[in-house]
Amino acid sequence: MDDKQLQLSSQICFPLYSASRLMTKAYKPYLDKMGLTYPQYLVLMVLWENDGLTVNQITEKLLLNTNTISPLLKRMEKMEILKRSRSGEDERIVIVRLTEMGKQLKTKALPIPDNLLMTLLSDKLDLEDLMKLKGMLGDLISVLNAKNESIK
Amino acid sequence: MDDKQLQLSSQICFPLYSASRLMTKAYKPYLDKMGLTYPQYLVLMVLWENDGLTVNQITEKLLLNTNTISPLLKRMEKMEILKRSRSGEDERIVIVRLTEMGKQLKTKALPIPDNLLMTLLSDKLDLEDLMKLKGMLGDLISVLNAKNESIK
DNA sequence: TATATTTGTATCGTGTACGATATTAACGCT
DNA sequence: AGCGTTAATATCGTACACGATACAAATATA
């Protein structure tokens, strides 16, 4: 059977999937020290940049749905990293605010990006490569997002 | 606080994570027709290329551990896609073989890669871009894999 | 040749992802 | 005002991921 296209090595999906998992694993030693998981760290990055967002605004920034974010925020509230409260103007809306502890975690997190960058740089990949990679992933995301939207 | 590096937009981990999830989502309509999940499809691609592998060999090819693969194979055995059997020579080893149904799924899967490729190609990304992206992801994986191995 | 160690696989617990569905509040319309 | 629709969030069920641990078979070693 002519099936070269069905080999793992021919497809772009598999390297994407593996690289994503391995990258998460590379973050783990740093996040463990803070008691965070990778998705929780993503939520914090969003809130550090802009506190007091609604659940919906967080889902839009992270491209995740409420059925993933809601329980995640619930766990983070239990950890006293953030507080959830209903908006007074619209009782449907939940506003997410960092606690003092949540704000302080930012200080601990500051060196993480540089540390990770050091991990990634090598004879195979320099900074320019990584910038290019990021750009291409951004293009890929916008294409895939558009396709997924159009299916709905 | 000087924290540009902690913004989502500055980091490469987030586009990687999002692109991977969106890519899996793009496969979903095709895999749904076959009753498969994306990781199950990965296992099948490995076995279509080389039937009769051990559990360990599958984990090595997919960069996953047995605690992910074992239950996954169990579900696929229940679906009668494959059979697991202990090796006679070494009773610790489990050999995974496709059933007739498992082999036949390959025919259904053949058009998937081309269909996906068509989805990805756009004014933003041409075939050359995708090849370059795949190459860079491969480099990234080998760097991350080496780092993760060295931690052990 | 007993026993310690290694190897291959599986199980358990926790935390995502995500489709489907539920719930409640706001809004539009007559 | 009553009521269908939409919007924002949450819940449920299933399937990964993965660290920690268990367990049995094979191997190494005293």
CSV table of C-alpha atoms (C1' of nucleotides) in Angstrom, one decimal:
chain,number,residue,atom,x,y,z
A,1,MET,CA,0.0,0.0,0.0
A,2,ASP,CA,1.3,3.4,-0.9
A,3,ASP,CA,1.2,5.0,2.5
A,4,LYS,CA,4.2,7.2,3.1
A,5,GLN,CA,1.8,9.9,4.1
A,6,LEU,CA,0.6,7.8,7.0
A,7,GLN,CA,4.0,7.5,8.6
A,8,LEU,CA,4.5,9.4,11.8
A,9,SER,CA,7.6,11.0,10.3
A,10,SER,CA,5.6,12.6,7.4
A,11,GLN,CA,3.2,14.4,9.5
A,12,ILE,CA,3.4,17.8,11.2
A,13,CYS,CA,0.8,17.0,13.9
A,14,PHE,CA,3.0,14.5,15.8
A,15,PRO,CA,6.0,16.8,16.3
A,16,LEU,CA,3.6,19.5,17.4
A,17,TYR,CA,2.0,17.2,19.9
A,18,SER,CA,5.3,15.9,21.2
A,19,ALA,CA,7.0,19.3,21.4
A,20,SER,CA,4.1,20.7,23.3
A,21,ARG,CA,4.2,17.9,25.9
A,22,LEU,CA,8.0,18.1,26.2
A,23,MET,CA,7.9,21.8,26.7
A,24,THR,CA,5.4,21.5,29.5
A,25,LYS,CA,7.6,18.9,31.1
A,26,ALA,CA,10.5,21.4,30.8
A,27,TYR,CA,8.5,23.9,32.8
A,28,LYS,CA,7.7,21.4,35.5
A,29,PRO,CA,10.8,21.7,37.8
A,30,TYR,CA,10.2,25.5,38.0
A,31,LEU,CA,6.4,25.3,38.5
A,32,ASP,CA,6.7,22.5,41.0
A,33,LYS,CA,8.5,24.9,43.3
A,34,MET,CA,5.5,27.2,43.1
A,35,GLY,CA,3.0,24.4,43.4
A,36,LEU,CA,1.5,25.2,40.0
A,37,THR,CA,0.6,23.2,37.0
A,38,TYR,CA,1.3,24.5,33.5
A,39,PRO,CA,-2.3,25.6,32.7
A,40,GLN,CA,-2.5,27.3,36.1
A,41,TYR,CA,0.7,29.2,35.2
A,42,LEU,CA,-1.0,30.3,32.0
A,43,VAL,CA,-4.0,31.7,33.9
A,44,LEU,CA,-1.6,33.5,36.2
A,45,MET,CA,0.3,35.0,33.3
A,46,VAL,CA,-3.0,36.4,31.9
A,47,LEU,CA,-4.0,37.8,35.3
A,48,TRP,CA,-0.6,39.2,36.1
A,49,GLU,CA,-0.9,41.2,32.9
A,50,ASN,CA,-4.5,42.2,33.5
A,51,ASP,CA,-6.1,41.5,36.8
A,52,GLY,CA,-9.9,41.4,37.3
A,53,LEU,CA,-10.8,39.6,34.0
A,54,THR,CA,-14.0,37.7,33.5
A,55,VAL,CA,-14.0,34.0,33.0
A,56,ASN,CA,-14.9,34.6,29.4
A,57,GLN,CA,-12.0,36.9,28.8
A,58,ILE,CA,-9.6,34.3,30.2
A,59,THR,CA,-11.0,31.6,27.9
A,60,GLU,CA,-10.5,33.9,25.0
A,61,LYS,CA,-6.9,34.7,25.8
A,62,LEU,CA,-6.0,31.1,26.4
A,63,LEU,CA,-8.2,29.6,23.6
A,64,LEU,CA,-9.8,27.3,26.1
A,65,ASN,CA,-13.4,26.7,27.0
A,66,THR,CA,-15.2,27.3,30.3
A,67,ASN,CA,-15.5,23.6,30.9
A,68,THR,CA,-11.7,23.5,31.2
A,69,ILE,CA,-11.2,26.9,32.9
A,70,SER,CA,-14.0,26.8,35.4
A,71,PRO,CA,-12.7,23.8,37.4
A,72,LEU,CA,-9.2,25.1,37.0
A,73,LEU,CA,-10.2,28.5,38.6
A,74,LYS,CA,-12.0,26.6,41.3
A,75,ARG,CA,-8.9,24.7,42.3
A,76,MET,CA,-6.8,27.9,42.2
A,77,GLU,CA,-9.4,29.6,44.4
A,78,LYS,CA,-9.1,26.8,46.9
A,79,MET,CA,-5.3,27.3,46.8
A,80,GLU,CA,-6.0,31.0,47.6
A,81,ILE,CA,-4.3,32.2,44.5
A,82,LEU,CA,-7.3,34.0,43.3
A,83,LYS,CA,-10.9,35.0,44.2
A,84,ARG,CA,-14.0,34.6,42.0
A,85,SER,CA,-16.9,37.0,42.5
A,86,ARG,CA,-20.1,37.7,40.6
A,87,SER,CA,-20.4,41.0,38.9
A,88,GLY,CA,-22.9,43.3,40.5
A,89,GLU,CA,-24.1,44.7,37.2
A,90,ASP,CA,-24.6,41.4,35.5
A,91,GLU,CA,-25.0,38.4,37.8
A,92,ARG,CA,-24.0,36.0,35.1
A,93,ILE,CA,-20.5,37.3,34.9
A,94,VAL,CA,-17.8,36.0,37.2
A,95,ILE,CA,-14.8,38.3,37.8
A,96,VAL,CA,-11.5,36.7,38.7
A,97,ARG,CA,-9.1,38.7,40.9
A,98,LEU,CA,-5.7,37.7,42.2
A,99,THR,CA,-5.1,37.4,46.0
A,100,GLU,CA,-2.0,38.8,47.6
A,101,MET,CA,-0.4,35.4,47.3
A,102,GLY,CA,-1.4,35.3,43.6
A,103,LYS,CA,0.3,38.6,43.0
A,104,GLN,CA,3.4,37.6,44.9
A,105,LEU,CA,3.9,34.5,42.8
A,106,LYS,CA,4.8,36.8,40.0
A,107,THR,CA,8.1,37.6,41.6
A,108,LYS,CA,8.9,34.0,41.9
A,109,ALA,CA,8.0,33.4,38.3
A,110,LEU,CA,10.0,36.3,36.8
A,111,PRO,CA,13.2,34.3,36.1
A,112,ILE,CA,11.3,31.3,34.5
A,113,PRO,CA,11.1,32.6,30.9
A,114,ASP,CA,14.9,33.4,30.8
A,115,ASN,CA,15.7,30.0,32.3
A,116,LEU,CA,13.6,28.2,29.8
A,117,LEU,CA,15.1,30.2,27.0
A,118,MET,CA,18.6,29.1,28.1
A,119,THR,CA,17.4,25.5,28.1
A,120,LEU,CA,16.2,25.8,24.5
A,121,LEU,CA,19.1,27.6,23.0
A,122,SER,CA,21.6,25.1,21.5
A,123,ASP,CA,23.7,24.5,18.4
A,124,LYS,CA,20.5,23.4,16.7
A,125,LEU,CA,18.4,26.4,17.7
A,126,ASP,CA,19.4,30.0,18.2
A,127,LEU,CA,17.2,32.9,19.2
A,128,GLU,CA,16.4,33.8,15.6
A,129,ASP,CA,15.2,30.3,15.0
A,130,LEU,CA,12.9,30.4,18.0
A,131,MET,CA,11.5,33.7,17.0
A,132,LYS,CA,10.8,32.3,13.5
A,133,LEU,CA,9.2,29.2,15.1
A,134,LYS,CA,7.0,31.4,17.3
A,135,GLY,CA,5.9,33.4,14.2
A,136,MET,CA,5.0,30.3,12.2
A,137,LEU,CA,3.1,28.8,15.1
A,138,GLY,CA,1.2,32.0,15.3
A,139,ASP,CA,0.3,31.7,11.7
A,140,LEU,CA,-0.7,28.1,12.2
A,141,ILE,CA,-2.9,29.0,15.1
A,142,SER,CA,-4.8,31.7,13.2
A,143,VAL,CA,-5.4,29.3,10.3
A,144,LEU,CA,-6.6,26.5,12.6
A,145,ASN,CA,-8.7,28.9,14.6
A,146,ALA,CA,-10.4,30.2,11.5
A,147,LYS,CA,-11.1,26.6,10.3
A,148,ASN,CA,-12.5,25.5,13.6
A,149,GLU,CA,-14.7,28.6,13.8
A,150,SER,CA,-16.0,28.0,10.3
A,151,ILE,CA,-17.1,24.5,11.3
A,152,LYS,CA,-19.4,25.8,13.9
B,1,MET,CA,7.6,45.7,37.4
B,2,ASP,CA,9.7,44.9,34.4
B,3,ASP,CA,7.8,41.9,33.2
B,4,LYS,CA,7.6,41.9,29.4
B,5,GLN,CA,9.0,38.4,29.5
B,6,LEU,CA,6.1,37.1,31.6
B,7,GLN,CA,3.5,38.1,28.9
B,8,LEU,CA,1.9,35.3,27.0
B,9,SER,CA,2.8,36.9,23.8
B,10,SER,CA,6.5,36.8,24.6
B,11,GLN,CA,6.7,33.1,25.2
B,12,ILE,CA,7.0,30.2,22.8
B,13,CYS,CA,5.4,27.7,25.1
B,14,PHE,CA,1.9,29.1,24.7
B,15,PRO,CA,1.8,29.1,20.9
B,16,LEU,CA,3.1,25.5,21.0
B,17,TYR,CA,0.5,24.5,23.5
B,18,SER,CA,-2.4,26.1,21.6
B,19,ALA,CA,-1.3,25.0,18.2
B,20,SER,CA,-1.1,21.4,19.4
B,21,ARG,CA,-4.6,21.5,20.8
B,22,LEU,CA,-6.0,23.2,17.8
B,23,MET,CA,-4.3,20.7,15.5
B,24,THR,CA,-5.8,17.8,17.4
B,25,LYS,CA,-9.2,19.5,17.1
B,26,ALA,CA,-8.7,19.8,13.3
B,27,TYR,CA,-8.3,16.0,13.1
B,28,LYS,CA,-11.4,15.4,15.1
B,29,PRO,CA,-14.0,15.4,12.3
B,30,TYR,CA,-12.0,12.7,10.4
B,31,LEU,CA,-11.2,10.6,13.5
B,32,ASP,CA,-14.8,10.7,14.7
B,33,LYS,CA,-15.9,8.9,11.6
B,34,MET,CA,-13.5,6.1,12.5
B,35,GLY,CA,-14.4,6.2,16.2
B,36,LEU,CA,-10.8,7.1,17.2
B,37,THR,CA,-9.2,9.6,19.4
B,38,TYR,CA,-6.0,11.4,18.3
B,39,PRO,CA,-3.7,9.4,20.6
B,40,GLN,CA,-5.3,6.2,19.4
B,41,TYR,CA,-4.7,7.3,15.8
B,42,LEU,CA,-1.0,7.8,16.7
B,43,VAL,CA,-0.8,4.3,18.0
B,44,LEU,CA,-2.4,3.0,14.8
B,45,MET,CA,0.1,4.9,12.6
B,46,VAL,CA,2.9,3.2,14.5
B,47,LEU,CA,1.4,-0.2,14.1
B,48,TRP,CA,0.4,0.2,10.5
B,49,GLU,CA,4.0,1.0,9.8
B,50,ASN,CA,5.3,-1.9,11.9
B,51,ASP,CA,2.9,-4.4,13.4
B,52,GLY,CA,3.7,-6.6,16.4
B,53,LEU,CA,5.6,-4.1,18.4
B,54,THR,CA,6.0,-4.4,22.2
B,55,VAL,CA,4.5,-1.8,24.5
B,56,ASN,CA,7.9,-0.4,25.2
B,57,GLN,CA,8.6,0.1,21.5
B,58,ILE,CA,5.4,2.0,21.1
B,59,THR,CA,6.2,4.2,24.0
B,60,GLU,CA,9.6,5.0,22.5
B,61,LYS,CA,8.1,5.9,19.1
B,62,LEU,CA,5.4,8.1,20.6
B,63,LEU,CA,7.6,9.6,23.5
B,64,LEU,CA,4.9,8.5,25.9
B,65,ASN,CA,5.1,6.4,29.0
B,66,THR,CA,3.4,3.1,29.8
B,67,ASN,CA,1.1,4.7,32.3
B,68,THR,CA,-0.5,6.5,29.3
B,69,ILE,CA,-0.1,3.8,26.7
B,70,SER,CA,-1.3,0.8,28.8
B,71,PRO,CA,-4.8,2.0,29.4
B,72,LEU,CA,-5.0,3.4,25.9
B,73,LEU,CA,-4.1,-0.1,24.4
B,74,LYS,CA,-6.6,-1.7,26.8
B,75,ARG,CA,-9.4,0.5,25.4
B,76,MET,CA,-8.3,-0.2,21.8
B,77,GLU,CA,-8.3,-4.0,22.6
B,78,LYS,CA,-11.8,-3.7,23.9
B,79,MET,CA,-12.7,-1.9,20.6
B,80,GLU,CA,-11.2,-5.0,18.8
B,81,ILE,CA,-8.7,-2.8,17.0
B,82,LEU,CA,-5.7,-4.8,18.3
B,83,LYS,CA,-4.7,-7.8,20.5
B,84,ARG,CA,-2.2,-7.8,23.3
B,85,SER,CA,-0.4,-11.0,24.2
B,86,ARG,CA,2.6,-11.9,26.4
B,87,SER,CA,5.7,-13.0,24.6
B,88,GLY,CA,6.6,-16.7,25.1
B,89,GLU,CA,10.3,-16.0,25.4
B,90,ASP,CA,10.0,-13.2,28.0
B,91,GLU,CA,6.8,-13.2,30.0
B,92,ARG,CA,7.2,-9.6,30.9
B,93,ILE,CA,6.9,-8.4,27.4
B,94,VAL,CA,3.5,-7.6,25.8
B,95,ILE,CA,3.3,-7.7,22.1
B,96,VAL,CA,0.7,-5.7,20.3
B,97,ARG,CA,-0.9,-6.9,17.1
B,98,LEU,CA,-3.5,-5.4,14.9
B,99,THR,CA,-6.8,-7.2,14.3
B,100,GLU,CA,-8.3,-7.4,10.8
B,101,MET,CA,-10.4,-4.4,11.8
B,102,GLY,CA,-7.3,-2.5,12.9
B,103,LYS,CA,-5.6,-3.2,9.6
B,104,GLN,CA,-8.7,-2.2,7.6
B,105,LEU,CA,-8.9,1.2,9.4
B,106,LYS,CA,-5.7,2.1,7.5
B,107,THR,CA,-7.7,2.3,4.2
B,108,LYS,CA,-10.1,4.7,5.8
B,109,ALA,CA,-7.2,6.8,7.2
B,110,LEU,CA,-5.3,7.1,4.0
B,111,PRO,CA,-6.9,10.4,2.8
B,112,ILE,CA,-6.6,12.1,6.2
B,113,PRO,CA,-3.0,13.5,5.9
B,114,ASP,CA,-3.8,15.1,2.5
B,115,ASN,CA,-7.0,16.5,3.8
B,116,LEU,CA,-5.3,18.0,6.8
B,117,LEU,CA,-2.6,19.5,4.6
B,118,MET,CA,-5.2,21.2,2.5
B,119,THR,CA,-6.7,22.7,5.6
B,120,LEU,CA,-3.3,24.1,6.7
B,121,LEU,CA,-2.2,25.6,3.4
B,122,SER,CA,-3.2,29.2,3.1
B,123,ASP,CA,-1.8,32.6,2.2
B,124,LYS,CA,0.0,32.6,5.5
B,125,LEU,CA,1.6,29.2,5.2
B,126,ASP,CA,2.8,27.3,2.2
B,127,LEU,CA,4.2,23.8,1.9
B,128,GLU,CA,7.7,25.1,2.3
B,129,ASP,CA,6.8,26.9,5.6
B,130,LEU,CA,5.2,23.7,6.9
B,131,MET,CA,8.3,21.7,6.1
B,132,LYS,CA,10.5,24.3,7.8
B,133,LEU,CA,8.2,24.3,10.8
B,134,LYS,CA,8.4,20.5,11.0
B,135,GLY,CA,12.1,20.6,10.9
B,136,MET,CA,12.3,23.2,13.7
B,137,LEU,CA,9.9,21.3,15.9
B,138,GLY,CA,12.1,18.2,15.4
B,139,ASP,CA,15.1,20.2,16.6
B,140,LEU,CA,13.2,21.5,19.5
B,141,ILE,CA,12.1,18.0,20.4
B,142,SER,CA,15.6,16.7,20.4
B,143,VAL,CA,16.8,19.5,22.6
B,144,LEU,CA,14.0,19.1,25.1
B,145,ASN,CA,14.3,15.3,25.0
B,146,ALA,CA,18.0,15.6,25.8
B,147,LYS,CA,17.4,18.0,28.7
B,148,ASN,CA,14.6,15.8,30.1
B,149,GLU,CA,16.8,12.7,29.9
B,150,SER,CA,19.7,14.5,31.6
B,151,ILE,CA,17.5,15.4,34.6
B,152,LYS,CA,16.9,11.7,35.3
C,1,DT,C1',21.5,-21.0,44.6
C,2,DA,C1',19.2,-17.7,47.4
C,3,DT,C1',18.7,-12.9,47.1
C,4,DA,C1',19.1,-8.3,45.4
C,5,DT,C1',18.5,-5.6,41.4
C,6,DT,C1',16.7,-4.5,37.0
C,7,DT,C1',13.3,-4.6,33.4
C,8,DG,C1',8.6,-4.4,31.3
C,9,DT,C1',4.1,-3.5,32.2
C,10,DA,C1',0.2,-2.0,34.8
C,11,DT,C1',-2.4,0.6,38.5
C,12,DC,C1',-3.7,4.7,41.1
C,13,DG,C1',-4.5,9.5,41.9
C,14,DT,C1',-4.7,14.2,40.2
C,15,DG,C1',-5.3,17.5,36.8
C,16,DT,C1',-6.4,18.8,32.5
C,17,DA,C1',-9.2,18.9,27.6
C,18,DC,C1',-13.5,18.8,25.7
C,19,DG,C1',-18.3,17.5,23.8
C,20,DA,C1',-22.8,17.6,25.7
C,21,DT,C1',-25.8,19.4,28.8
C,22,DA,C1',-27.6,22.2,32.7
C,23,DT,C1',-28.5,26.5,35.1
C,24,DT,C1',-29.3,31.1,35.8
C,25,DA,C1',-29.5,35.8,34.4
C,26,DA,C1',-30.3,39.2,30.9
C,27,DC,C1',-32.6,40.6,26.8
C,28,DG,C1',-36.0,40.9,23.0
C,29,DC,C1',-40.6,40.8,21.6
C,30,DT,C1',-45.4,40.9,21.6
D,1,DA,C1',-46.1,41.4,32.2
D,2,DG,C1',-45.2,37.0,30.0
D,3,DC,C1',-42.1,34.2,27.3
D,4,DG,C1',-38.8,32.5,24.0
D,5,DT,C1',-33.9,33.3,23.0
D,6,DT,C1',-29.4,34.4,24.0
D,7,DA,C1',-25.4,34.7,27.0
D,8,DA,C1',-22.1,33.4,30.9
D,9,DT,C1',-20.7,30.0,33.6
D,10,DA,C1',-20.8,25.4,35.6
D,11,DT,C1',-21.4,20.3,35.7
D,12,DC,C1',-20.8,15.6,33.9
D,13,DG,C1',-18.7,11.8,31.4
D,14,DT,C1',-14.8,10.1,28.9
D,15,DA,C1',-10.0,10.0,27.6
D,16,DC,C1',-5.8,11.3,28.0
D,17,DA,C1',-0.9,12.7,30.5
D,18,DC,C1',2.0,11.8,34.1
D,19,DG,C1',4.3,11.2,38.8
D,20,DA,C1',4.4,7.6,42.1
D,21,DT,C1',4.0,3.1,43.1
D,22,DA,C1',3.2,-1.9,42.5
D,23,DC,C1',4.2,-6.3,40.6
D,24,DA,C1',6.0,-10.2,38.3
D,25,DA,C1',9.6,-12.1,35.4
D,26,DA,C1',14.4,-12.0,34.2
D,27,DT,C1',19.0,-11.2,35.4
D,28,DA,C1',23.0,-10.3,38.2
D,29,DT,C1',25.6,-11.2,42.1
D,30,DA,C1',27.3,-12.7,46.4
